[in-house]
Coordinates of C-alpha atoms and ligand atoms in Angstrom, one line a residue:
X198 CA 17.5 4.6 -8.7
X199 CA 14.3 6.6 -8.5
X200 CA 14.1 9.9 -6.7
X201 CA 11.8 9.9 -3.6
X202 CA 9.6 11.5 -5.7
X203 CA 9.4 9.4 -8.3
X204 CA 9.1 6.2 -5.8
X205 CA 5.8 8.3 -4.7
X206 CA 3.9 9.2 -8.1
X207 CA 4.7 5.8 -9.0
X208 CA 3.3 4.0 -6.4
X209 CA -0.2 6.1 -6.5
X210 CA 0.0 5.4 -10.2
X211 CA 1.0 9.2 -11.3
X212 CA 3.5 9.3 -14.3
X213 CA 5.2 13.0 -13.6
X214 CA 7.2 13.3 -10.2
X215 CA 5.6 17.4 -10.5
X216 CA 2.7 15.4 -9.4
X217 CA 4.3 14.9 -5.7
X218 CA 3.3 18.6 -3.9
X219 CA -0.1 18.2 -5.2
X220 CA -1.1 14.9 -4.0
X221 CA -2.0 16.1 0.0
X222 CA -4.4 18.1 -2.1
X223 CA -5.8 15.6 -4.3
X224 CA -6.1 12.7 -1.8
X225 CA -7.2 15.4 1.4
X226 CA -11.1 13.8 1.4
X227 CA -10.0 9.9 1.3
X228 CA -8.1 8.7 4.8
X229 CA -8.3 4.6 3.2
X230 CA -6.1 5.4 0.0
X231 CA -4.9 1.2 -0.9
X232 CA -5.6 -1.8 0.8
X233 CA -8.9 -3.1 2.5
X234 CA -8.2 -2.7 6.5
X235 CA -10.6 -5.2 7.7
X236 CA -9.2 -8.1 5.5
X237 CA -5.7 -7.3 7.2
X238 CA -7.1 -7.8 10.0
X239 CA -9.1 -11.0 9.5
X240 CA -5.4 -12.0 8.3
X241 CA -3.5 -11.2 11.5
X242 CA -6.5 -12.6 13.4
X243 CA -6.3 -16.4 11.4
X244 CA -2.4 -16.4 11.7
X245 CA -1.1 -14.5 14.7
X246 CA -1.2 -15.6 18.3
X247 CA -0.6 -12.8 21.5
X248 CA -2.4 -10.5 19.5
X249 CA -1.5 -7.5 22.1
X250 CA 2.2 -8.3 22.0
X251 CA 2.4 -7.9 18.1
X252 CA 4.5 -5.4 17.2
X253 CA 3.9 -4.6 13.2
X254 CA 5.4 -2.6 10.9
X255 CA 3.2 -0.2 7.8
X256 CA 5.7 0.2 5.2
X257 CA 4.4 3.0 3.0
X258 CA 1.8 3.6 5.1
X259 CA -0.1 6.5 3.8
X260 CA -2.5 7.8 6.7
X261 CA -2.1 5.2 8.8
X262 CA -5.5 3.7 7.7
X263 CA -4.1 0.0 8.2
X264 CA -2.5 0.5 11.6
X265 CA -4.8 2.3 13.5
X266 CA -7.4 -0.1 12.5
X267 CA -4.6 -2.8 13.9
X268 CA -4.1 -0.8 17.1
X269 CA -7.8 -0.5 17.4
X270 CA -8.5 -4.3 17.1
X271 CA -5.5 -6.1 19.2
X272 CA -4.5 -3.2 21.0
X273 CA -1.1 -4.5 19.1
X274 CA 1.8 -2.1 18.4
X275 CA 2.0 -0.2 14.7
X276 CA 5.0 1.8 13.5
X277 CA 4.2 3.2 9.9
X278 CA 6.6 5.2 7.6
X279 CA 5.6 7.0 4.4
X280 CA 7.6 9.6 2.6
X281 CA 4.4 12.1 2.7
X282 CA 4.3 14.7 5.6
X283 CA 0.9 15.5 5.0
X284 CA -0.5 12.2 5.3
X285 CA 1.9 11.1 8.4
X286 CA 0.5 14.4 10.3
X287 CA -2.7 12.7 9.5
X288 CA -1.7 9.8 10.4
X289 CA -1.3 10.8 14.1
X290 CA -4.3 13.0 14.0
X291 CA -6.1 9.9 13.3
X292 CA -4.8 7.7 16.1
X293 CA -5.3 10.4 18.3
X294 CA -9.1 11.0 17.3
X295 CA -9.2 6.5 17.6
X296 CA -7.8 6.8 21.1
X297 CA -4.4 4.3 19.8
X298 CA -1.8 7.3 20.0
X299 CA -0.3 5.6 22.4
X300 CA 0.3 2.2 20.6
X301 CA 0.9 3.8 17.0
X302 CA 4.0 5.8 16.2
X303 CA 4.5 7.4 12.6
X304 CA 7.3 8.6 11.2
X305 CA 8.2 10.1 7.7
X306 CA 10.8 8.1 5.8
X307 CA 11.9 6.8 2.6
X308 CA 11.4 3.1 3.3
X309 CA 13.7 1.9 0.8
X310 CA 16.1 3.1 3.1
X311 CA 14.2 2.9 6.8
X312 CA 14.7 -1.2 6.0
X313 CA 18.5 -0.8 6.5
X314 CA 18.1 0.1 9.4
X315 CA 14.7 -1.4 11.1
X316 CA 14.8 -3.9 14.4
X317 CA 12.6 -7.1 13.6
X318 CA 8.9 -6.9 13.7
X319 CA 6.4 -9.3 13.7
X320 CA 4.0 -8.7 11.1
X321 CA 5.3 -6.4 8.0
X322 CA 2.5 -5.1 5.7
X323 CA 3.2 -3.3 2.2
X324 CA -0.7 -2.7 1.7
X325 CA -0.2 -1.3 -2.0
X326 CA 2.7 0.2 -2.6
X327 CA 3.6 -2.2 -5.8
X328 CA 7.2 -2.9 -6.6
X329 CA 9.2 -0.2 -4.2
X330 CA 11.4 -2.0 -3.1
X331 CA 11.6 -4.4 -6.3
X332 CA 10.4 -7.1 -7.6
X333 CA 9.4 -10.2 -4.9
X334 CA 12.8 -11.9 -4.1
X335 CA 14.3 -8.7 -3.5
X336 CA 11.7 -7.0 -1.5
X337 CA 11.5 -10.3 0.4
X338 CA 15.1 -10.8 1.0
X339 CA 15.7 -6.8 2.4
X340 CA 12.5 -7.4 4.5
X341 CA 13.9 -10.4 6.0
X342 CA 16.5 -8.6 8.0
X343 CA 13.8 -6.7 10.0
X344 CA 11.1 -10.2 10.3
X345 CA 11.7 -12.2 13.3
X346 CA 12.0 -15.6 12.9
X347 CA 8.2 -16.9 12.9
X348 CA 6.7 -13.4 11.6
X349 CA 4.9 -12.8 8.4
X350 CA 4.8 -10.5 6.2
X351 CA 0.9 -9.6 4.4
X352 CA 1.1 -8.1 1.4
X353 CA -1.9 -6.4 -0.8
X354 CA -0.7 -6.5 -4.6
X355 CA -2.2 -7.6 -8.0
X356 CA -1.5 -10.3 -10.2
X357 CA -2.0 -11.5 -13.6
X358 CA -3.5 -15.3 -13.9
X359 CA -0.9 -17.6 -15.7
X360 CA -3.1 -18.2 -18.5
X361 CA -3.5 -14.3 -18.9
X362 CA -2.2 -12.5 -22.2
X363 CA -2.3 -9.3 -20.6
X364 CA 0.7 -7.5 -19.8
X365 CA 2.0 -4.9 -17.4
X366 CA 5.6 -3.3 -17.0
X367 CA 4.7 -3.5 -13.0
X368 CA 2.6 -6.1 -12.2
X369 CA 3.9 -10.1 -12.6
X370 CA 2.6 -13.4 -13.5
X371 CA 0.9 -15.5 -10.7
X372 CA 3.8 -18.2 -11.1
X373 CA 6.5 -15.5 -10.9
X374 CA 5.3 -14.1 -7.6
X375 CA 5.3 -17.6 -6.3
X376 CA 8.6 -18.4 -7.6
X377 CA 10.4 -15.4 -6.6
X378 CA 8.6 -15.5 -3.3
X379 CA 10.4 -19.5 -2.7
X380 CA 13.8 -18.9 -4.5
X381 CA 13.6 -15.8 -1.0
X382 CA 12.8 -19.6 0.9
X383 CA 9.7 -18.0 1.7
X384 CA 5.7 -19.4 1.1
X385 CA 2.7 -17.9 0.4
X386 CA 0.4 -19.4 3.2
X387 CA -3.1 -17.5 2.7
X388 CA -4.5 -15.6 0.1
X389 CA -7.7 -13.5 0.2
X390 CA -9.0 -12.2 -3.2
X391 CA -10.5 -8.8 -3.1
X392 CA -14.3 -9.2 -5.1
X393 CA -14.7 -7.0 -7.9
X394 CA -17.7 -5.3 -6.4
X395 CA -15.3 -4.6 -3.5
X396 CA -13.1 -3.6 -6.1
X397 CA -15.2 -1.4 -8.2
X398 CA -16.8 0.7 -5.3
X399 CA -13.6 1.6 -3.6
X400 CA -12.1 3.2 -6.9
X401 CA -15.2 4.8 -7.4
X402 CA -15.5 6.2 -3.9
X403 CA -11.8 7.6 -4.2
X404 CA -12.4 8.3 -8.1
X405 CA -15.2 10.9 -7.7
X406 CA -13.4 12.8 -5.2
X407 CA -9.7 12.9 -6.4
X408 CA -11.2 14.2 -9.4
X409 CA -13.2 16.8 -8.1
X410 CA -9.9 18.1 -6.2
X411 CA -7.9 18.1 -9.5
X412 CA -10.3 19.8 -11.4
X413 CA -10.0 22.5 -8.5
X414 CA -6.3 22.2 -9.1
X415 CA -6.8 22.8 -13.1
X416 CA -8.7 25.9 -12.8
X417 CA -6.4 27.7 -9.9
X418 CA -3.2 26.2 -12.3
X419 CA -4.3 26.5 -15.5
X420 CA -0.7 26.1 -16.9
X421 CA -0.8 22.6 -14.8
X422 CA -3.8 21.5 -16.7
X423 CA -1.9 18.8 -18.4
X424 CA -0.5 17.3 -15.4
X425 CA -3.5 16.8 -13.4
X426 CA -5.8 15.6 -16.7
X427 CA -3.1 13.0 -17.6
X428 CA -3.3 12.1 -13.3
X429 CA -7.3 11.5 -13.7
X430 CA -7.0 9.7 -17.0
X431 CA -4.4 7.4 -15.4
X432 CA -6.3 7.0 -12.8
X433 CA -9.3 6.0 -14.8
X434 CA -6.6 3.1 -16.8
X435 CA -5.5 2.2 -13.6
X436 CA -9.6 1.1 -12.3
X437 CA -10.0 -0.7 -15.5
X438 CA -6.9 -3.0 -15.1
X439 CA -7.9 -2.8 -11.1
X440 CA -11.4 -4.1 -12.2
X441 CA -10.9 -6.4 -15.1
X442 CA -7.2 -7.3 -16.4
X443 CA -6.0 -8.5 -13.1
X444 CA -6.6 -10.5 -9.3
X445 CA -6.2 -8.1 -6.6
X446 CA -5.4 -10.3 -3.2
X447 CA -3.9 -9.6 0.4
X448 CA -1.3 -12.7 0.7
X449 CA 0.3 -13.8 3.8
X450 CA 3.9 -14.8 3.1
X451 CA 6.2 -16.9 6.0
X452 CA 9.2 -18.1 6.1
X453 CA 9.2 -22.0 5.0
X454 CA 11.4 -23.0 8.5
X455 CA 9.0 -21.3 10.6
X456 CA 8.0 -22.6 14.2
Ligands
SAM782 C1 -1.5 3.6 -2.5 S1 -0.8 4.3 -1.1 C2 -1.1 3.0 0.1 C3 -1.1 3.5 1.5 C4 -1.4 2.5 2.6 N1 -0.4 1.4 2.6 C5 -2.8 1.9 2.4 O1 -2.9 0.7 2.0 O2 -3.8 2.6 2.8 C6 1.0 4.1 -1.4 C7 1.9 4.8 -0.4 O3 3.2 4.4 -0.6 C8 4.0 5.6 -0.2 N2 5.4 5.4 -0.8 C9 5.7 5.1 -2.0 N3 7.1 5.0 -2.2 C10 7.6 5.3 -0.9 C11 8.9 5.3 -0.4 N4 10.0 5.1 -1.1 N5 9.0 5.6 0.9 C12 8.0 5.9 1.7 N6 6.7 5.8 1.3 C13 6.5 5.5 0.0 C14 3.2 6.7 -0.8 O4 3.6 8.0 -0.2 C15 1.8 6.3 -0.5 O5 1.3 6.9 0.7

C-alpha cells in the first residue's frame, strides 16, 4: 500500500515521495492543475436533471477548480477532499472570492480511505487523479457504496487506442477500461475527447510556470537539485505521452439498472 505521500507524487506524475512539501510551491501560480472544468460541466448539464439539488462529490480535488466552477453554474452542492492542506485552504479561498462558500465544503483527506466512510452522492468526479484507488473495477466497485442509485460518476483519465503498441505501467487499453468498467455492471454512457490543441496549451500554460518555481527551488536547495530536475523532466515525458501516445477524455460512467 502506498504512503499518502506516495498516492500524491504519483498522481501529479512526481517519482520521489520528497517531492510532497514542495509541491504548494511548485503548483502556487496554477489554481486549474487536471481536468478541463467547463467540459464537466457541459457533462452534468447533458445528463443530470434538478441541477440545484445535486449534491457531488471532488475526489482528489486539488483546489477546488472543478467544484467551484459546479457551484457556480447549478448553484449545486460540491464536497471535495484532497490530501494537500495547501491547496484545500485554497480551495476555500477560492469559493469564497466566487461567492459559492456556502454550497462548497473542502475537507483534507486521504480519499482512499474518505470512501469508507462517504454517504451517497449524486455525481462523483475523479478529474485526474489516475489509478488511486486502482484499476477501474475496483475504483468502481468502492465508489459504488457512496453513488445513489441513478448517479454517475465522470471521470477525466487517458487511454491507449486498442490498436496502439504503446505501453504504460498506469494507463490501460481502451477495451480494458470498458471491460473492467461492465464486469463493476457499470456503462460508459458519454465520452468527450479533450483536442490536442486543448491539450498542448494547458501543459504548456502549467509547464512554463511549474518550472520557473523549481528552478527557484534548485537554486535556494541546491543539494535538492536532482529532485526537482528529475520533477521537470518527468513532467516534460508526461506532456509528450499527454499530447501524442494517448486519448485524453472525460467519460460519464452509470450504472447499467439505472432509472
Ligand atoms: C492532477 S491533480 C487533479 C486535481 C483536480 N481533480 C483537478 O482536476 O483540477 C491530482 C490530485 O489528486 C490528489 N490526490 C492524489 N492521491 C490522493 C489521495 N490518496 N487522497 C487525497 N488526494 C489525493 C493530489 O493531492 C492532487 O491534488
Amino acid at each position: 500500500v502506498k504512503s499518502i505521500e506516495e498516492s500524491v507524487v504519483t498522481a501529479m506524475d512526481g517519482s520521489d515521495k520528497e517531492l510532497f512539501p514542495f509541491l504548494p510551491y511548485i503548483l502556487q501560480d496554477v489554481w486549474e492543475i487536471g481536468a478541463e472544468p467547463a467540459v464537466i460541466i457541459g457533462l452534468v448539464r447533458k445528463h443530470a436533471t434538478d441541477y440545484s439539488g445535486l449534491r457531488i462529490l471532488d475526489l482528489g480535488c486539488g483546489k477546488g477548480a472543478i467544484s467551484i466552477k459546479l457551484a457556480k453554474e447549478f448553484n449545486c452542492s460540491c464536497f471535495g477532499i484532497d490530501a494537500i492542506t495547501e491547496f484545500i485552504a485554497e480551495a476555500n479561498s477560492k469559493a469564497a472570492e466566487f461567492d459559492v462558500a456556502h454550497r462548497c465544503r473542502f475537507e483534507i483527506g486521504d480519499i482512499r480511505e474518505s470512501v469508507k466512510t462517504l454517504p451517497r452522492f449524486d455525481i462523483i468526479i475523479l478529474g485526474a487523479i489516475g489509478p488511486v484507488l486502482g484499476d477501474y473495477y475496483a475504483t468502481l466497485t468502492t465508489l459504488s457504496k457512496c453513488l445513489t442509485p441513478d448517479g454517475m460518476l465522470i471521470v477525466d483519465d487517458g487511454y491507449i487506442e486498442d490498436e496502439s503498441q504503446y505501453i504504460h505501467p498506469l494507463i490501460q487499453k481502451k477495451e480494458t477500461v470498458l471491460q473492467q468498467v461492465a464486469a463493476a455492471g457499470m456503462t460508459v454512457i458519454d465520452e468527450v475527447i479533450i483536442q490536442k490543441d486543448t491539450i498542448k496549451e494547458s501543459d504548456d500554460y502549467i509547464f512554463e510556470r511549474l518550472q520557473k518555481r523549481c528552478l527557484e527551488l534548485i537554486a535556494k536547495h541546491p543539494d535538492k537539485k536532482e529532485l526537482f530536475e528529475d520533477y521537470i523532466q518527468r513532467q516534460t515525458d508526461e506532456n509528450d505521452i499527454l499530447e501524442t501516445k494517448i486519448v485524453c477524455a472525460t467519460i460519464v460512467i452509470r450504472r447499467n439498472n439505472h432509472e
